[in-house]
Coordinates of C-alpha atoms in Angstrom, one line a residue:
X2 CA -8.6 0.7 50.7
X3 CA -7.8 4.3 50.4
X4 CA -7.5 5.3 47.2
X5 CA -10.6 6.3 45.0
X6 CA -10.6 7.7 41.6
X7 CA -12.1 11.1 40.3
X8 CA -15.1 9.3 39.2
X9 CA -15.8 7.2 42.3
X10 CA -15.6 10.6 44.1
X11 CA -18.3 12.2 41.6
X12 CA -20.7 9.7 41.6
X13 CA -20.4 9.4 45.9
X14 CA -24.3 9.7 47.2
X15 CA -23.0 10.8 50.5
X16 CA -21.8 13.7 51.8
X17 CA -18.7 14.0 51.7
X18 CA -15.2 16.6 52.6
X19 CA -13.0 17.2 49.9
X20 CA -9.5 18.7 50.8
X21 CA -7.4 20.3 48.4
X22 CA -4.0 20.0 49.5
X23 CA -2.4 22.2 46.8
X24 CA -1.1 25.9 48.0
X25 CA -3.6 28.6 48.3
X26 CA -2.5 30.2 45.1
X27 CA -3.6 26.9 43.0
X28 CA -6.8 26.8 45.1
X29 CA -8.1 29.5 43.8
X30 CA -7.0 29.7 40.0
X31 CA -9.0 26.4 40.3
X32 CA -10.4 23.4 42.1
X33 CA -12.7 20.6 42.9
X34 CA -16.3 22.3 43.2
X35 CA -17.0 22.4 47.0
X36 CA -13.1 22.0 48.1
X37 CA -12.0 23.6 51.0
X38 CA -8.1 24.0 50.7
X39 CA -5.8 22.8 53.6
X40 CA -2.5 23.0 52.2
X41 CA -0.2 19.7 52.7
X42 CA 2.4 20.8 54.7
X43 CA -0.3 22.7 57.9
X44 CA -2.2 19.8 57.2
X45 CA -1.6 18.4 60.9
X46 CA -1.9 21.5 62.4
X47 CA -5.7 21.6 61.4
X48 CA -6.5 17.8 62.4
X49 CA -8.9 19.0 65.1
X50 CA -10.9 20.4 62.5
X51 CA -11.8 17.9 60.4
X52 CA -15.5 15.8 61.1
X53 CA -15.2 12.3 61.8
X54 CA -18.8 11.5 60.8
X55 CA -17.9 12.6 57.0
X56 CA -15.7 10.9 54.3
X57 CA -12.7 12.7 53.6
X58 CA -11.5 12.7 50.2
X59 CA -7.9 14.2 49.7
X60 CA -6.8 15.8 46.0
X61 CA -2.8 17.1 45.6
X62 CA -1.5 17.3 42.3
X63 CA -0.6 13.7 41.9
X64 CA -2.0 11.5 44.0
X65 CA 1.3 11.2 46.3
X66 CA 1.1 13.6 48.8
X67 CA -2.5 12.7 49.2
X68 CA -1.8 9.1 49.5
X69 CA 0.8 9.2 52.8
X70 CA -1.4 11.7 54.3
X71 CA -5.2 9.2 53.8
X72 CA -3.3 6.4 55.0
X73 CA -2.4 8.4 58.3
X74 CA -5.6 9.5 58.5
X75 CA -6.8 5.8 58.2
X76 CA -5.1 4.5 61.0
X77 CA -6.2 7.2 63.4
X78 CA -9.9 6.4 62.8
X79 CA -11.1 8.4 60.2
X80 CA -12.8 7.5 57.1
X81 CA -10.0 9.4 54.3
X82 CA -9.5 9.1 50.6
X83 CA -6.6 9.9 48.3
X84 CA -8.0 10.7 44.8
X85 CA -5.8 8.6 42.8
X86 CA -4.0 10.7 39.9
X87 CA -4.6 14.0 42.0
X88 CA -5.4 17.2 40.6
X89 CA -4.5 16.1 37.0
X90 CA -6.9 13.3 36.9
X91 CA -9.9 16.0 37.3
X92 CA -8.4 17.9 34.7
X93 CA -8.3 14.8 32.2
X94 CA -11.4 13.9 33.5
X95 CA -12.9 17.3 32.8
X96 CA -11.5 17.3 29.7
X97 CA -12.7 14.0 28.5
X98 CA -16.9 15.0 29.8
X99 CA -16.1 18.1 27.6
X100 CA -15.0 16.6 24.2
X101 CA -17.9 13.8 25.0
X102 CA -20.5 16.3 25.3
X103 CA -19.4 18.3 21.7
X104 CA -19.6 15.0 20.2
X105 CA -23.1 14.4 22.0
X106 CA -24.0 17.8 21.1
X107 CA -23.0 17.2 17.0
X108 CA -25.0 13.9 17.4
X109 CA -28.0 15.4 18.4
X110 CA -27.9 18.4 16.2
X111 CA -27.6 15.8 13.5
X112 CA -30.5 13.6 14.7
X113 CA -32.8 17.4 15.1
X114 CA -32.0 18.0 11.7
X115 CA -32.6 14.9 10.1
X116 CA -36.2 15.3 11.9
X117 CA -36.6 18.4 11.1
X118 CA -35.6 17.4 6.8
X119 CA -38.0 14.3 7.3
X120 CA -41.2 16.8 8.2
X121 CA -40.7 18.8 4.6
X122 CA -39.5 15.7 2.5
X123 CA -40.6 12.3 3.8
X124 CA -44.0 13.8 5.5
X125 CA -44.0 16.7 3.0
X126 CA -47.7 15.7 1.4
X127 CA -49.3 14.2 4.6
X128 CA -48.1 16.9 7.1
X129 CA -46.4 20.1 6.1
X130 CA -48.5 20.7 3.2
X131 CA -51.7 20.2 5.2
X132 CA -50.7 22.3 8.3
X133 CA -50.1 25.4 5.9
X134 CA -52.8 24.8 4.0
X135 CA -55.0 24.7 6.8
X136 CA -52.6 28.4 7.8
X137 CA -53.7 29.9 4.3
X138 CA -57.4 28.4 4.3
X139 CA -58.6 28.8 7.6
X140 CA -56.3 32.2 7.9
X141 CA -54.7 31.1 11.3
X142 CA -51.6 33.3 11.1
X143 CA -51.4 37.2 10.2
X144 CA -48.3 39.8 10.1
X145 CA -47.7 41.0 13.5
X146 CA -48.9 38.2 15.2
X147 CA -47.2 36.8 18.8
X148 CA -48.2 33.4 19.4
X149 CA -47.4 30.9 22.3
X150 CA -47.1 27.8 20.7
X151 CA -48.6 25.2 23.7
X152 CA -46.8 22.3 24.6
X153 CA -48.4 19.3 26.2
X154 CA -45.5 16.8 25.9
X155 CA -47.2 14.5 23.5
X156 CA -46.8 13.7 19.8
X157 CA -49.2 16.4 18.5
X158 CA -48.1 19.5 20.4
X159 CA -44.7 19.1 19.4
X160 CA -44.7 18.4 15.9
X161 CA -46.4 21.8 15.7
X162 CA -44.0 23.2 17.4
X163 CA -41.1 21.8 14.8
X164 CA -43.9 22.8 12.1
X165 CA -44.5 26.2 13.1
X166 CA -40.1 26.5 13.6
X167 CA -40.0 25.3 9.7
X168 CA -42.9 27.6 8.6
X169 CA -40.5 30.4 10.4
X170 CA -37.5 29.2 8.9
X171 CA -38.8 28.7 5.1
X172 CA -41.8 31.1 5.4
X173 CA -41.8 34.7 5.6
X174 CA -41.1 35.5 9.1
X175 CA -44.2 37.6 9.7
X176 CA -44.6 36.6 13.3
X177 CA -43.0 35.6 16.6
X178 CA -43.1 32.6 18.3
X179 CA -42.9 31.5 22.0
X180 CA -42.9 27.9 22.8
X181 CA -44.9 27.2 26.2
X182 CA -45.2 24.3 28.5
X183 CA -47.6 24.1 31.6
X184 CA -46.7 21.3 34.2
X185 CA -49.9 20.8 36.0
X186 CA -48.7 18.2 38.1
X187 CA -47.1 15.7 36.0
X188 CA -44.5 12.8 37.9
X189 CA -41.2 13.6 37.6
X190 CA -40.6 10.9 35.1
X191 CA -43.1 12.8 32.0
X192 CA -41.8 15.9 33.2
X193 CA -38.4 15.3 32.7
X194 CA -39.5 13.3 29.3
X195 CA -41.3 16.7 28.5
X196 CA -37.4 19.0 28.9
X197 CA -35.6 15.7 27.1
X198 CA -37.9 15.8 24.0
X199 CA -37.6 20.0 23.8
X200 CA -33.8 19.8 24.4
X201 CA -33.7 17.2 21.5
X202 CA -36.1 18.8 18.9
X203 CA -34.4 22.2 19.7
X204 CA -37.5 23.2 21.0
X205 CA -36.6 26.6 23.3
X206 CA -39.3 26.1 25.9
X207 CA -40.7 28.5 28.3
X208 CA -41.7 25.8 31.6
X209 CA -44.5 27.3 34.2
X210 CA -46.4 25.5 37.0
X211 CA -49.7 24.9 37.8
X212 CA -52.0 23.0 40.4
X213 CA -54.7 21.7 38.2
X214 CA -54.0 18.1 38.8
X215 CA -54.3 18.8 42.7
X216 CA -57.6 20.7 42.2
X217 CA -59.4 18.2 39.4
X218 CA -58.4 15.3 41.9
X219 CA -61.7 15.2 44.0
X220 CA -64.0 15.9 40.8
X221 CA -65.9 13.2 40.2
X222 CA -68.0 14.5 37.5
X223 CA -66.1 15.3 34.2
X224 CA -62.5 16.1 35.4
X225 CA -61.5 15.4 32.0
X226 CA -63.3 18.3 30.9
X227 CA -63.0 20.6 33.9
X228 CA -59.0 20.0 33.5
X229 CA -58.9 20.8 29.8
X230 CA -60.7 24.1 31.0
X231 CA -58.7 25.2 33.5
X232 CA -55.2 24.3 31.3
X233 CA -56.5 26.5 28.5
X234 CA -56.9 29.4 30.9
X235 CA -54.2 29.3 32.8
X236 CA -52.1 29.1 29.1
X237 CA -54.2 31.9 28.1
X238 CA -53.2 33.9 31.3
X239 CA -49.5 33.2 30.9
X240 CA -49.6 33.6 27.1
X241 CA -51.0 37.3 27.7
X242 CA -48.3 38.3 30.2
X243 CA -46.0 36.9 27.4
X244 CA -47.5 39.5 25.2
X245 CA -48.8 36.9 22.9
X246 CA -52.0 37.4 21.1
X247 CA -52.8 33.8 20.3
X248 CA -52.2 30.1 21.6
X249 CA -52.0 27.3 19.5
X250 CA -53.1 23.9 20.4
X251 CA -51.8 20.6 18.6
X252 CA -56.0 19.4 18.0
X253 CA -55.6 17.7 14.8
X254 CA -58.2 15.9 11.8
X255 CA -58.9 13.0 14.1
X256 CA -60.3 15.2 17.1
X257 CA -62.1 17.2 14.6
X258 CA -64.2 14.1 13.8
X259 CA -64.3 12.6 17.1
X260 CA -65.5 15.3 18.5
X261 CA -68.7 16.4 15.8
X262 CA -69.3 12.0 16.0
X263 CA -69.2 12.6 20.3
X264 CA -71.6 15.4 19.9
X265 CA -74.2 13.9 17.6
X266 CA -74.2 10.5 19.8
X267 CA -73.2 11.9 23.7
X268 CA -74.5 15.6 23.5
X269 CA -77.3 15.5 21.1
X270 CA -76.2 18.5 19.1
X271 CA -74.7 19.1 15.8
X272 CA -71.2 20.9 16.1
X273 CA -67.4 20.9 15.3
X274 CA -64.1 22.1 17.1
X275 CA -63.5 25.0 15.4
X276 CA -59.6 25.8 13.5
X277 CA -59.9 29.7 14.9
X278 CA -61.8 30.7 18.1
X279 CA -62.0 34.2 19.8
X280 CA -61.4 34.0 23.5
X281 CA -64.2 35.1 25.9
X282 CA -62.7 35.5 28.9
X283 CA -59.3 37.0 27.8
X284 CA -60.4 40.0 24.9
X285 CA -57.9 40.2 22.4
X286 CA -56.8 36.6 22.5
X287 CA -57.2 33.9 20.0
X288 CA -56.4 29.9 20.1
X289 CA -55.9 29.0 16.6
X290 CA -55.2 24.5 15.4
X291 CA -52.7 23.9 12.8
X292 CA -53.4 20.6 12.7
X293 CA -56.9 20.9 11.6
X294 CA -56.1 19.2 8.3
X295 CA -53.3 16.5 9.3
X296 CA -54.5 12.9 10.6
X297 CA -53.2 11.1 13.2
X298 CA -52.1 7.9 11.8
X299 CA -48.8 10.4 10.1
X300 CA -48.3 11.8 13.1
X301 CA -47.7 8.8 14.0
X302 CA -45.7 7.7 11.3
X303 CA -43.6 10.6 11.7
X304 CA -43.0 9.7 15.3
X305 CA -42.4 6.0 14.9
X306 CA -40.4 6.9 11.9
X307 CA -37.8 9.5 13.7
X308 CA -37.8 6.7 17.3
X309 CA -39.2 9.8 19.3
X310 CA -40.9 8.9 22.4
X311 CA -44.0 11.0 24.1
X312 CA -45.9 11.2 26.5
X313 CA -49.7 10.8 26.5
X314 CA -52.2 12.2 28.9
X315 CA -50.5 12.1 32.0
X316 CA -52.7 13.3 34.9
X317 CA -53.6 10.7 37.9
X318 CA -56.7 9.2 36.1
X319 CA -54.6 8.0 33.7
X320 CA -50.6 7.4 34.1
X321 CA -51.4 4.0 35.6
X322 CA -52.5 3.2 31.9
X323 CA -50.5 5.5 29.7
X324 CA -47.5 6.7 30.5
X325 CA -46.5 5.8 26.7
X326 CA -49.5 3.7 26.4
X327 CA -52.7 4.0 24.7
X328 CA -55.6 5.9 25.9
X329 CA -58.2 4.1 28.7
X330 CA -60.6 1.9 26.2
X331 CA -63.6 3.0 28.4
X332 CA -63.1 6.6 27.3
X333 CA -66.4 8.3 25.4
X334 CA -63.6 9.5 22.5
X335 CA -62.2 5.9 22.7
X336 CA -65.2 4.5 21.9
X337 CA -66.2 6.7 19.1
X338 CA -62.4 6.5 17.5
X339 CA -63.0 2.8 17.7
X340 CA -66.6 3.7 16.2
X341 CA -64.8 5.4 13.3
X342 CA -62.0 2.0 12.6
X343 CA -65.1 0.4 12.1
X344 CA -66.8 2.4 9.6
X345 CA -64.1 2.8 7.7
X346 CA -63.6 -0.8 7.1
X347 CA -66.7 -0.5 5.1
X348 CA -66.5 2.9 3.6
X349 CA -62.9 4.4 2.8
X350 CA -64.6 8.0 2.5
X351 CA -66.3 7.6 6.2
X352 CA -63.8 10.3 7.8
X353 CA -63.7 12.9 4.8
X354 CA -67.4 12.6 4.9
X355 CA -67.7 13.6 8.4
X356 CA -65.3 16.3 8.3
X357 CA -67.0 17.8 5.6
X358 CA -70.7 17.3 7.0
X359 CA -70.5 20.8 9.0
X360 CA -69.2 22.2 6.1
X361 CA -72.3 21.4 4.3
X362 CA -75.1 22.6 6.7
X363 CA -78.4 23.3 4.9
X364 CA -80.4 25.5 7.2
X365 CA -83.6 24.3 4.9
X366 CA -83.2 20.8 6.1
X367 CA -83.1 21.0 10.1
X368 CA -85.5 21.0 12.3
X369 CA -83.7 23.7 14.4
X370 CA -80.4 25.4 15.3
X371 CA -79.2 28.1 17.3
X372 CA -76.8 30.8 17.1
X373 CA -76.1 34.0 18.7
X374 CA -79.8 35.7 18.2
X375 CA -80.9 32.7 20.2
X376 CA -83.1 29.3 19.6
X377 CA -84.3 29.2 15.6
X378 CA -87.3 26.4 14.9
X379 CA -88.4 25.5 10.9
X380 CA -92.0 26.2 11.9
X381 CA -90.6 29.9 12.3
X382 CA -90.6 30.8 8.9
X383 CA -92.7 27.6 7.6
X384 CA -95.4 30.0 5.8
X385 CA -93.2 32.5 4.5
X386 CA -93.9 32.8 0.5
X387 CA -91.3 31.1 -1.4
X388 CA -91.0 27.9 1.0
X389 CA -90.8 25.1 -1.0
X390 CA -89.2 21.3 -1.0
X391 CA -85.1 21.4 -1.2
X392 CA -83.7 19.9 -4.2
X393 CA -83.0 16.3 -3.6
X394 CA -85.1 15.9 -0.5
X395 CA -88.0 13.8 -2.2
X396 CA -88.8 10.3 -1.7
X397 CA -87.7 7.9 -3.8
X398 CA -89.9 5.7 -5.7
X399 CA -88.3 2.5 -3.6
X400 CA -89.8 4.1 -0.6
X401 CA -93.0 3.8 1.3

């Protein structure tokens, strides 16, 4: 068989030689890409030329010309192809990929905006208006600010990112906003899931590289936490040279709790992740969490809502499990989520209450804390005049 069509010669996985048989003039107004052009009639006077280890594939205007000549070429050993249609079924072709990506295009600008009008109007109460409140409370965002808006890939990072797009576009646009994704290492596949979902959401990323995955692999103490480390300052770096003053992470309610339940239980201390920190290791630099106030189970909804597909944690510990998966069940913040299901069941006001436990700290009730004058102990300032029993910190008449 010698004849091929345009399609069967764009989809060829080998190499291949494609011969453009117009006249020289044609050839360059326009061509195959990669052509070389032999015109028809000096065809024969070039045979010498052409590589018998490589398919030919011939292209004239119609298909004629190119049809006489790959049946020639057939018979004298060679492995030759006449595009069928010529010249003018590329054009077609090209013109067909061209209208079918505008109408691709119109379909995903429709499907981005019909995400974008679900975050303000179907999630309006249990995610826009707790990102800005948590904005305006926690004071996360001030005019002049240049913030790099960090991208894992998962369900968290980029809903902020759409958030922090709608706060621009409704908001007063008091602040600039880069959009930034590390690949530490990921496969090819979550990488490529990673560009998908930003080309989708209208997402504008900025893509850099890292080796983190490479140099976490032979940790066998805590890579976890030496990864999460090393990410946030190689974001910090790359959000400075950016001109950025702060990063945003997509932390949200959920690994507020966790993580105040994780330290209690696992580090024997009382603290919280904070919605603002200052960096130490980059002056001038600030990582702020817009997500402080939204919970997890409408993010999501919000996902499963608008068919969008994430990916998790994807380093080597853990792709075997979740590429779109749920986290590994022997995790210490699996454990304590799982911790939380089950209090809940009995108390509805179990997550609020932990949440708000750090924002209730009563100095005059703990045995000790510590801040940055050092180690403080109650026995400290036990004898000072005035010390007296807290309200509400008797013992009941029920007790021994």
């Amino acid at each position: 068989m010698i004849h091929k069509t345009i399609e069967e010669l764009i989809n060829e996985k080998r190499e291949t030689l494609v011969i453009d048989l117009r006249r020289e003039a044609d050839y360059r107004k326009e061509t195959y890409p990669g052509a070389k052009n032999l015109y028809w009639e000096e065809f024969w006077e070039h045979i010498g030329e052409l590589p018998r280890d490589l398919p030919l594939y011939l292209i004239c205007f119609t298909g004629e010309t190119s049809d006489e000549l790959a049946r020639e070429l057939t018979e004298q050993g060679y492995e030759a192809y006449s595009v069928t249609g010529g010249y003018r079924s590329y054009l077609r072709y090209r013109l067909t990929q061209a209208q079918k990506e505008t109408n691709d295009r119109k379909q995903t600008a429709e499907r981005c905006r019909e995400i974008e009008r679900s975050i303000v109007k179907k999630f309006r109460k249990e995610i826009w208006r707790k990102f800005t409140r948590a904005i305006n409370e926690y004071e996360l965002i001030e005019d002049g600010d240049r913030i790099a808006v960090c991208i894992s890939g998962g369900k968290d990072s980029m809903l902020m990112a759409k958030l922090f797009q709608e706060l621009e576009r409704h908001g007063k646009k008091n602040f600039e906003l880069c959009f930034l994704v590390m690949n530490p290492g990921y496969n090819e596949l979550n990488d490529q899931t990673i560009r998908n979902n930003a080309k989708l959401l209208h997402v504008p990323v900025t893509v850099f590289s890292s080796e983190i995955f490479d140099i976490v692999a032979g940790e066998e103490h805590s890579p976890c936490y030496l990864c999460a480390r090393m990410r946030r300052g190689y974001l910090y770096a790359r959000a400075k040279e950016m001109g950025c003053n702060k990063i945003a992470l997509g932390h949200h309610f959920d690994d507020v709790i966790e993580t105040i339940l994780m330290g209690m239980l696992y580090g024997a201390q009382v603290q919280t992740m904070m919605p603002k920190l200052h960096s130490t290791n980059f002056p001038g630099m600030e990582l702020i969490r817009p997500l402080y106030l939204v919970r997890e189970e409408a993010i999501i909804h919000w996902m499963n809502y608008n068919d969008l597909h994430f990916i998790q944690c994807a380093c080597r510990f853990t792709e075997k499990n979740a590429s779109y998966g749920s986290e590994a069940q022997s995790s210490k913040r699996a454990e304590v989520k799982e911790l939380i299901r089950l209090l809940r069941e009995k108390n509805p006001y179990v997550e609020k209450n932990i949440f708000r436990s750090v924002e209730n700290v009563n100095l005059e009730t703990v045995i000790g804390y510590k801040d940055r004058d050092g180690r403080h102990h109650f026995l400290d300032r036990y004898h000072e005049p005035g010390k007296c029993e807290p309200k509400g910190a008797g013992i009941s008449a029920s007790e021994p």
